[in-house]
mmCIF file of C-alpha atoms and ligand atoms in Angstrom:
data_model
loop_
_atom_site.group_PDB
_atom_site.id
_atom_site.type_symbol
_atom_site.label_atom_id
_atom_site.label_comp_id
_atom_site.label_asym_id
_atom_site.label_seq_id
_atom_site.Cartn_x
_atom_site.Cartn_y
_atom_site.Cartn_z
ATOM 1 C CA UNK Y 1 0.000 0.000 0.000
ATOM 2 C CA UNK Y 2 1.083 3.063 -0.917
ATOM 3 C CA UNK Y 3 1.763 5.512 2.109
ATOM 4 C CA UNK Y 4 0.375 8.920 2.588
ATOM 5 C CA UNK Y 5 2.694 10.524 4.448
ATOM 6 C CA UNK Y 6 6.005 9.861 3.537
ATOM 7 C CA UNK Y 7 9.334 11.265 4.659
ATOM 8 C CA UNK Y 8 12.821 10.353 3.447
ATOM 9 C CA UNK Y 9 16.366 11.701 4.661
ATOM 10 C CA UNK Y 10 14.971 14.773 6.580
ATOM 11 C CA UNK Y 11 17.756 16.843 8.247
ATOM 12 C CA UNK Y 12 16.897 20.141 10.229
ATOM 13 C CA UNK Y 13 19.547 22.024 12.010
ATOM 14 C CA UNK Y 14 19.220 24.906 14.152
ATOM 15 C CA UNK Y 15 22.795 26.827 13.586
ATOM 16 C CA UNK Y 16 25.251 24.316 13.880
ATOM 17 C CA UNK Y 17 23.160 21.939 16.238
ATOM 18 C CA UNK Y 18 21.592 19.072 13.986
ATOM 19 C CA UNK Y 19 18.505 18.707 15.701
ATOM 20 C CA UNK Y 20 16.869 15.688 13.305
ATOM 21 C CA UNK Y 21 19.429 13.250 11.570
ATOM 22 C CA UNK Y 22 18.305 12.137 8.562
ATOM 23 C CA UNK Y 23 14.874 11.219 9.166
ATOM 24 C CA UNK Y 24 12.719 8.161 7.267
ATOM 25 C CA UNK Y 25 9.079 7.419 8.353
ATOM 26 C CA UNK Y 26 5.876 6.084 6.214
ATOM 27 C CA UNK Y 27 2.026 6.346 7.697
ATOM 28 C CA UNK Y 28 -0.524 4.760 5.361
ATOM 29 C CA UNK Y 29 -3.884 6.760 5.321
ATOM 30 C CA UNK Y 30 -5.970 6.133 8.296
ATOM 31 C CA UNK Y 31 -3.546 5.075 10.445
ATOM 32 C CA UNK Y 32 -2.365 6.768 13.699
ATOM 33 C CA UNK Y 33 1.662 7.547 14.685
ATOM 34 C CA UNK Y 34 2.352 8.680 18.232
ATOM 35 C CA UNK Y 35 5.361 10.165 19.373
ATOM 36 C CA UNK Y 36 7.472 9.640 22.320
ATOM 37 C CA UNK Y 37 10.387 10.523 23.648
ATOM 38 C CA UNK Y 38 12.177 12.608 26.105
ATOM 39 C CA UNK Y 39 12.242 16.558 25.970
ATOM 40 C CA UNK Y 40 14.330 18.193 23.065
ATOM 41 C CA UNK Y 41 14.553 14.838 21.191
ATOM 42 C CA UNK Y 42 13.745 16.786 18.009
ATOM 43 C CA UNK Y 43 9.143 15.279 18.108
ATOM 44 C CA UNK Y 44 8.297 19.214 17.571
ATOM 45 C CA UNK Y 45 10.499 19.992 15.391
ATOM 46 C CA UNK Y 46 9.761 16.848 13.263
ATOM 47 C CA UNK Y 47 5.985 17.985 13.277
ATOM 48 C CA UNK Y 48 7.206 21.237 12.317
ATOM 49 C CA UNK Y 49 8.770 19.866 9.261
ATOM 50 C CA UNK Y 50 6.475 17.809 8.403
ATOM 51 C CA UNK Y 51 3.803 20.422 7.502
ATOM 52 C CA UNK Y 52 6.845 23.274 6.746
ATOM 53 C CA UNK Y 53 6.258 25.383 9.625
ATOM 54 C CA UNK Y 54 10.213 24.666 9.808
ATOM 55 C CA UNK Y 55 12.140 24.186 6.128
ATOM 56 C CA UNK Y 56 14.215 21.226 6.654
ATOM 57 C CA UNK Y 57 17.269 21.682 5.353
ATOM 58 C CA UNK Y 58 17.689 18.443 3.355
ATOM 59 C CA UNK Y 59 15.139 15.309 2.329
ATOM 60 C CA UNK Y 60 11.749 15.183 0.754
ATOM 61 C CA UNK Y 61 8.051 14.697 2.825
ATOM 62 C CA UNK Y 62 5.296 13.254 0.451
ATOM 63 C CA UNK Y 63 1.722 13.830 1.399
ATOM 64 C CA UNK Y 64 -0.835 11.932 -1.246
ATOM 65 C CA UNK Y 65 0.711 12.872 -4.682
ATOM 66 C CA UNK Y 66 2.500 16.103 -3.727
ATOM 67 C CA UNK Y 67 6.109 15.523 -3.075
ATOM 68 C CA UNK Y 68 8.559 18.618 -1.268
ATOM 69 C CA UNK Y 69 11.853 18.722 -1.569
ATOM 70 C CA UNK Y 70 14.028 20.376 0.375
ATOM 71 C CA UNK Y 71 17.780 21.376 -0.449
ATOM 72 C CA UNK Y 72 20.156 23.948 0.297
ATOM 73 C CA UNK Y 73 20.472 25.239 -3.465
ATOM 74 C CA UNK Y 74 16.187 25.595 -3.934
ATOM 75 C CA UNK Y 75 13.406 26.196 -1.645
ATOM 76 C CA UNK Y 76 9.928 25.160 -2.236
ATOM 77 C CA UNK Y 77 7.717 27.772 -4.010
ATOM 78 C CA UNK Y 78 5.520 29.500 -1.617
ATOM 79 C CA UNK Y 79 2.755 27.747 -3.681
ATOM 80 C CA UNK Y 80 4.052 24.266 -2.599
ATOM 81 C CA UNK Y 81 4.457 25.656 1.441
ATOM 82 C CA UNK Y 82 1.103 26.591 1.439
ATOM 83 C CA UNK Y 83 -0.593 23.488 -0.193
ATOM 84 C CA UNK Y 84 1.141 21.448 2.202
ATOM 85 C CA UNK Y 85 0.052 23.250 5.495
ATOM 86 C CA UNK Y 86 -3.286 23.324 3.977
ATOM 87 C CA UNK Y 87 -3.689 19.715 3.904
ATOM 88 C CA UNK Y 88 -1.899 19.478 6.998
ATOM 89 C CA UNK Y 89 -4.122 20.307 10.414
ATOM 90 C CA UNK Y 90 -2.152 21.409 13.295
ATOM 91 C CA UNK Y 91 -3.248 21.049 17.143
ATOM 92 C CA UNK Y 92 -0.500 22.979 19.524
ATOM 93 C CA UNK Y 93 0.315 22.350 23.492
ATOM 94 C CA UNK Y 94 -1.188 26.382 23.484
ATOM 95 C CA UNK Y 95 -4.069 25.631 21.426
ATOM 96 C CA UNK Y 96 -3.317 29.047 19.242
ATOM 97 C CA UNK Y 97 -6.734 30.217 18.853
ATOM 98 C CA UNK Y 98 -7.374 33.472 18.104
ATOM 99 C CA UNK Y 99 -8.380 35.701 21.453
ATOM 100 C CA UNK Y 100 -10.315 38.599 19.661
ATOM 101 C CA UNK Y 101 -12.490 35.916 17.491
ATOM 102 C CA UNK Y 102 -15.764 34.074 18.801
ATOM 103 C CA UNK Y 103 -15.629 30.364 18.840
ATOM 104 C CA UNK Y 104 -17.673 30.400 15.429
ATOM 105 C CA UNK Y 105 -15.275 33.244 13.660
ATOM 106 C CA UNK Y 106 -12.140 30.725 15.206
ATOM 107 C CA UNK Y 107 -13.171 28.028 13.055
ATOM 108 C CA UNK Y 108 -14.311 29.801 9.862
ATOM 109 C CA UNK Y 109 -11.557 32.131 9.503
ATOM 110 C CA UNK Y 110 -9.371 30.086 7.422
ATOM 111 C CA UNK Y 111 -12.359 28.368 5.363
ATOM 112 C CA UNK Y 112 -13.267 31.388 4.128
ATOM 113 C CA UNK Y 113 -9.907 33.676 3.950
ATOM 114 C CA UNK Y 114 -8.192 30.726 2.659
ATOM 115 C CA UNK Y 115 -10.345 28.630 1.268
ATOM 116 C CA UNK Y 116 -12.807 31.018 -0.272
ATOM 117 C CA UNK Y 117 -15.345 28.771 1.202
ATOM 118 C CA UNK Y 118 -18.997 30.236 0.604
ATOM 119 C CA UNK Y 119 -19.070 31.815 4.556
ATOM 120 C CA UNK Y 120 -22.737 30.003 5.396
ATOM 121 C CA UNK Y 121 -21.088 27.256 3.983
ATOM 122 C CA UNK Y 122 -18.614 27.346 6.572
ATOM 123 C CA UNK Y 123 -20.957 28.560 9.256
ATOM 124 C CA UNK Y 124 -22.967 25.027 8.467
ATOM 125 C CA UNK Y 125 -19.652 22.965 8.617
ATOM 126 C CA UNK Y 126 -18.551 24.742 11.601
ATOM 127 C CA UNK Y 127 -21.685 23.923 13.558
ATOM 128 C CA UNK Y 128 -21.388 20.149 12.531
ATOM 129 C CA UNK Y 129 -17.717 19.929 14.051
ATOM 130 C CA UNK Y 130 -18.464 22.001 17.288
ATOM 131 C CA UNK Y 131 -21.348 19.013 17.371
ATOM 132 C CA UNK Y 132 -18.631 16.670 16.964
ATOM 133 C CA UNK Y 133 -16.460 17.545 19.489
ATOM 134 C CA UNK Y 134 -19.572 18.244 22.381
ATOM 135 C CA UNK Y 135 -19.561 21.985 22.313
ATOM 136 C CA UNK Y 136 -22.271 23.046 19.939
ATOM 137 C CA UNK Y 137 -23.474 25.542 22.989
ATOM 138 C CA UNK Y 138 -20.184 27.448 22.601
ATOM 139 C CA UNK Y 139 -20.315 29.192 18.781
ATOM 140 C CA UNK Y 140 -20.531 33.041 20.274
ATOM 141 C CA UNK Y 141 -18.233 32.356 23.160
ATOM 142 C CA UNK Y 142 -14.815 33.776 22.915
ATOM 143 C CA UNK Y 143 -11.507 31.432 24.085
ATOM 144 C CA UNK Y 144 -11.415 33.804 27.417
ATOM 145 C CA UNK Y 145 -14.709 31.950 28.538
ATOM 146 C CA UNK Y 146 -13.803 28.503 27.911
ATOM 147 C CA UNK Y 147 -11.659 26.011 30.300
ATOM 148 C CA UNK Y 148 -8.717 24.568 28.793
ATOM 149 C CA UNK Y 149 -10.038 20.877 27.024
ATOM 150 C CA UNK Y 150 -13.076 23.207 25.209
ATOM 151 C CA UNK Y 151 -10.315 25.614 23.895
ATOM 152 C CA UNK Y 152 -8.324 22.643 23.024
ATOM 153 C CA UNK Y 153 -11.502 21.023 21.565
ATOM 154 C CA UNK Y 154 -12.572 24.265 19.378
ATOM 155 C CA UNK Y 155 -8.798 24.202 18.116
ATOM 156 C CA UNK Y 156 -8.864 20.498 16.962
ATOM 157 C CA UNK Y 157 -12.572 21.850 15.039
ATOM 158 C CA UNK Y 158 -10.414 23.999 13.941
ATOM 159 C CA UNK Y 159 -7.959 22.361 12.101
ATOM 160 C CA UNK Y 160 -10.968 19.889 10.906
ATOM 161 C CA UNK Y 161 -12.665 22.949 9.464
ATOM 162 C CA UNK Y 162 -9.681 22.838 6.761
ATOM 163 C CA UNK Y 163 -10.718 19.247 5.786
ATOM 164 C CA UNK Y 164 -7.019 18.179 6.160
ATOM 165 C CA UNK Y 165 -5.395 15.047 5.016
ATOM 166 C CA UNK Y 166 -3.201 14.659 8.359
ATOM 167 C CA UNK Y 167 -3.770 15.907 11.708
ATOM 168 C CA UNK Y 168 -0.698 16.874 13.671
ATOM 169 C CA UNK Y 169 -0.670 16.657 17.331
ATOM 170 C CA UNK Y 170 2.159 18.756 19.987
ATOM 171 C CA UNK Y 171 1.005 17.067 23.298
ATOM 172 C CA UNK Y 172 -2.471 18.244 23.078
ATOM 173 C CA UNK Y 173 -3.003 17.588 26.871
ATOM 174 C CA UNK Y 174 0.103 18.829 28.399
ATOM 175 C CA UNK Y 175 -1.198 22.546 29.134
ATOM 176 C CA UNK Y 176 -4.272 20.926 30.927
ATOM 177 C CA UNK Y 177 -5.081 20.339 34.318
ATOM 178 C CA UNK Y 178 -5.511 16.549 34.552
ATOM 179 C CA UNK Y 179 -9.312 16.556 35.224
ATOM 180 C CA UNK Y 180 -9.848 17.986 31.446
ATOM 181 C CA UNK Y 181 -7.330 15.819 29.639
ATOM 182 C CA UNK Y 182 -10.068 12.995 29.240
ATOM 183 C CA UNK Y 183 -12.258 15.050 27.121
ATOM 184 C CA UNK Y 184 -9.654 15.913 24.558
ATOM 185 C CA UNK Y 185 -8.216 12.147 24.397
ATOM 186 C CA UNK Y 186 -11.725 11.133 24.309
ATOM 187 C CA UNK Y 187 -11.683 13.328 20.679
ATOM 188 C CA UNK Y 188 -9.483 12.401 19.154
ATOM 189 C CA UNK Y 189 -10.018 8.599 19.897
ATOM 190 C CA UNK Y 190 -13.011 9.489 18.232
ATOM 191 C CA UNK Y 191 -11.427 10.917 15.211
ATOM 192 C CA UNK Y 192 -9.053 7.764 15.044
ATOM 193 C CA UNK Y 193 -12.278 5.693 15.021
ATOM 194 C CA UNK Y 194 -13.106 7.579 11.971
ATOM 195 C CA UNK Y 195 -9.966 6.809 10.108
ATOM 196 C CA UNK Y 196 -8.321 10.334 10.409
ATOM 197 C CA UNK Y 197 -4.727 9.765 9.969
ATOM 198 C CA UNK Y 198 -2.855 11.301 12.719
ATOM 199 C CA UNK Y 199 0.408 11.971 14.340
ATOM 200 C CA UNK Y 200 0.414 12.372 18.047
ATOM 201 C CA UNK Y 201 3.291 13.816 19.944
ATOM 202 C CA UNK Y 202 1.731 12.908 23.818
ATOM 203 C CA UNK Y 203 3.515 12.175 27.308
ATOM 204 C CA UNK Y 204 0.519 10.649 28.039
ATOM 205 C CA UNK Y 205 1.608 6.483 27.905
ATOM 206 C CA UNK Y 206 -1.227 4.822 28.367
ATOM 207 C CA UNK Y 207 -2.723 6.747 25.310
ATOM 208 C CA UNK Y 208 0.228 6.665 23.110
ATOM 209 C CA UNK Y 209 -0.977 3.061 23.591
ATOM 210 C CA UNK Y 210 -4.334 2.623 23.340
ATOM 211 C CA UNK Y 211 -4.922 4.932 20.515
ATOM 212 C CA UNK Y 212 -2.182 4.070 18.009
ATOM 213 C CA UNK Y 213 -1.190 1.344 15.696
ATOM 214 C CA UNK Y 214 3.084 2.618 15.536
ATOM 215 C CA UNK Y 215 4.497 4.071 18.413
ATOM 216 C CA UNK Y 216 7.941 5.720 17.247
ATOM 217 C CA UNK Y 217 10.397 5.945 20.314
ATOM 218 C CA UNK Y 218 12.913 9.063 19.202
ATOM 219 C CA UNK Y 219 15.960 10.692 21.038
ATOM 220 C CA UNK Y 220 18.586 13.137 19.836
ATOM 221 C CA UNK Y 221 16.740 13.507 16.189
ATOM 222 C CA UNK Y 222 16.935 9.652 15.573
ATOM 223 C CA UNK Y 223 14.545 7.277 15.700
ATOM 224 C CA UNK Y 224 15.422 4.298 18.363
ATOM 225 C CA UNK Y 225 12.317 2.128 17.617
ATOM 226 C CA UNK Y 226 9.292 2.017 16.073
ATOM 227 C CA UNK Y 227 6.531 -0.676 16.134
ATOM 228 C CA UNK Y 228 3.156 -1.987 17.298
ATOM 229 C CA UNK Y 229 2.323 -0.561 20.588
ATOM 230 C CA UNK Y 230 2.327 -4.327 22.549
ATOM 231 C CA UNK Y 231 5.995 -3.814 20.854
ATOM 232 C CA UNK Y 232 7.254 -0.494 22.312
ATOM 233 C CA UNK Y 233 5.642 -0.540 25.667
ATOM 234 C CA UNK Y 234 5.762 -4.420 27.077
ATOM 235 C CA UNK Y 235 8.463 -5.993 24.503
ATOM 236 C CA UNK Y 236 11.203 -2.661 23.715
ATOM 237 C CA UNK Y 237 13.805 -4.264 21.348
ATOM 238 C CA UNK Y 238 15.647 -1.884 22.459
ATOM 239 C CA UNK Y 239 17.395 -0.783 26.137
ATOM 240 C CA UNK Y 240 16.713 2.652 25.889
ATOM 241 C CA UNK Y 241 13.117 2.443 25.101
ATOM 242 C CA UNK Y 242 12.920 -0.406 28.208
ATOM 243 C CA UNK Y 243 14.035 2.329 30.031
ATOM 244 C CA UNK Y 244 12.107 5.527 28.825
ATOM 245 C CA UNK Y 245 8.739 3.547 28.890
ATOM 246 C CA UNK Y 246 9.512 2.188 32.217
ATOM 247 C CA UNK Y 247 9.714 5.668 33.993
ATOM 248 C CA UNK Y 248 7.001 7.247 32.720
ATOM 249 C CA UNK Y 249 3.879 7.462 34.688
ATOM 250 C CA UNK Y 250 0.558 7.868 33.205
ATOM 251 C CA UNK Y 251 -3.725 8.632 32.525
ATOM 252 C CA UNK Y 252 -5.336 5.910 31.879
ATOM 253 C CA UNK Y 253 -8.433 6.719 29.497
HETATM 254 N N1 ATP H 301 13.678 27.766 16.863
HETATM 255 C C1 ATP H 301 14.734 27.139 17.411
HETATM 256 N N2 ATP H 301 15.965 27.664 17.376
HETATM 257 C C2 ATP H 301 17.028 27.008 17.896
HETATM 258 N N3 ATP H 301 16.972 25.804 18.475
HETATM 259 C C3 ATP H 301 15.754 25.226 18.549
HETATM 260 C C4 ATP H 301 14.576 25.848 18.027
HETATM 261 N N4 ATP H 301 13.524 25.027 18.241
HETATM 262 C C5 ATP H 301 14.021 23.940 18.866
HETATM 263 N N5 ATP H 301 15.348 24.052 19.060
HETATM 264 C C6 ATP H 301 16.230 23.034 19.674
HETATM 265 O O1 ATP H 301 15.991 21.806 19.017
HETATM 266 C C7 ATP H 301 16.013 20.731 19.923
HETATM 267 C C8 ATP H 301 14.758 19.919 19.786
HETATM 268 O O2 ATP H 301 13.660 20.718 20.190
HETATM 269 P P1 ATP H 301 12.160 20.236 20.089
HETATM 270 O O3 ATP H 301 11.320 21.374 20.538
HETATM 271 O O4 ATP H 301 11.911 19.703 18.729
HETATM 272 O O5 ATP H 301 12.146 19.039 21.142
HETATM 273 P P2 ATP H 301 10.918 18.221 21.731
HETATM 274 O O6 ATP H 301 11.255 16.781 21.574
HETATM 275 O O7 ATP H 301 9.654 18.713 21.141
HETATM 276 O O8 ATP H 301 10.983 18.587 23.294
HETATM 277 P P3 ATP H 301 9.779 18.759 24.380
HETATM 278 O O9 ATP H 301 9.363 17.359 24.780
HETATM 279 O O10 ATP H 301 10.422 19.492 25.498
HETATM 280 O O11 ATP H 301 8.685 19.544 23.727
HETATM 281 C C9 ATP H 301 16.243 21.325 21.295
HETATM 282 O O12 ATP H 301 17.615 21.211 21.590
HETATM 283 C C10 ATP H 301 15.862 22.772 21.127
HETATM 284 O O13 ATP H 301 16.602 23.598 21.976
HETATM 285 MG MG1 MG H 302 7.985 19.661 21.903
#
């Protein structure tokens, strides 16, 4: 089968600090990646390339039948960036929605600026997601009203408002108290259910688990393992994963 995410020989560098060696990965549509590893192994940075918020400095990432490739001689044509993030949904740790916009104007801003979608159009679509994701009472409300798993919530309608190929997860949970992380896992198993193909950066174990059919181990920009979950988290090939998974404490959903 035919992947449709596909990244070969990625390198990034930040000055003279290689932060991701060169990196090779494939996720087939509908399947879900999550991400673990300790802190400044390179897992936003790799999300960051993946959907060009950071230009890699070398390799290629494929998304359906639109290949970028990176190089220091040529840089992808602003046309190419933007098709790519387009297709690409991003959730952040600081959910990133807009403070002066309502809930509503949140998810229909980039519909309709970038998208040109029709706006009651969007309005309609907008409605269904905030449905989707339990807060269909919350369309005039701005982010300064709502706890930390609705803004989350609104931000992953968000992204869905863009009808993207690929979600992208940062640790979607780690800004929330723990009472609220439920309702945003609870999401997204959802979405997983529905064949969204996803890649989940998460500290949160049990999840990383339960939710995913690869969990890739990474540290220092390399990836140490990669494989079904029973895989990483009972059976690690490897001794460093052994130890990573064994220290890390967890919400169980
Ligand atoms: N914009 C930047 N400029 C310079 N260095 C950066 C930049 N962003 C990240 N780095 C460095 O790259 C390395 C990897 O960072 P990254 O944020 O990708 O790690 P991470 O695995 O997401 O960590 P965490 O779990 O703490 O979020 C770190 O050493 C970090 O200091
Ligand atoms: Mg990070």
């Amino acid at each position: 089968m035919i992947p449709l995410l596909s990244i070969r020989n990625l390198t990034k560098k930040f000055g003279k600090q290689t932060i991701l060696h060169p990196f090779n990965l494939d996720l087939e549509q509908g399947k879900v990646l999550t991400i673990i590893g300790p802190s400044g192994s390179g897992k936003t940075t790799l999300l960051r390339c993946i959907n060009a918020l950071e230009i890699p400095e070398t390799g290629s990432v494929t998304l359906g039948d639109r290949e970028l490739q990176f190089n220091s001689k040529r840089k992808p044509s602003s046309t190419d960036l933007i098709a790519l993030r387009q297709k690409t949904g991003m959730v952040f740790q600081s959910f990133e929605l807009f403070p002066h916009l309502t809930v509503m104007q949140n998810i229909i801003e980039a519909p309709v600026v970038v998208k040109k979608t029709n706006k009651s159009e969007a309005i309609a679509k907008a409605e269904q997601l905030l449905m989707k994701v339990g807060l269909a009472d919350k369309a005039n409300f701005y982010p300064s009203e709502l706890s930390g798993g609705q803004k989350q919530r609104i931000a992953i309608a968000r992204a869905l408002a863009m009808d993207p190929q690929l979600l992208l997860f940062d640790e979607p949970t780690s800004a929330l108290d723990p009472e609220l992380v439920g309702e945003v896992l609870q999401v997204i198993k959802q979405l997983a259910a529905e064949g969204m193909t996803m890649v989940i950066v998460t500290h949160e174990m049990k999840f990383a688990e339960n939710v995913a059919d690869t969990v890739l181990f990474m540290e220092d920009g390399k990836i140490v393992e990669q494989g079904p979950p029973q895989q990483l988290f009972h059976e690690p090939l490897h001794p460093r994963t052994r130890i990573f998974v064994s220290r890390v404490n967890d919400y169980v959903i």
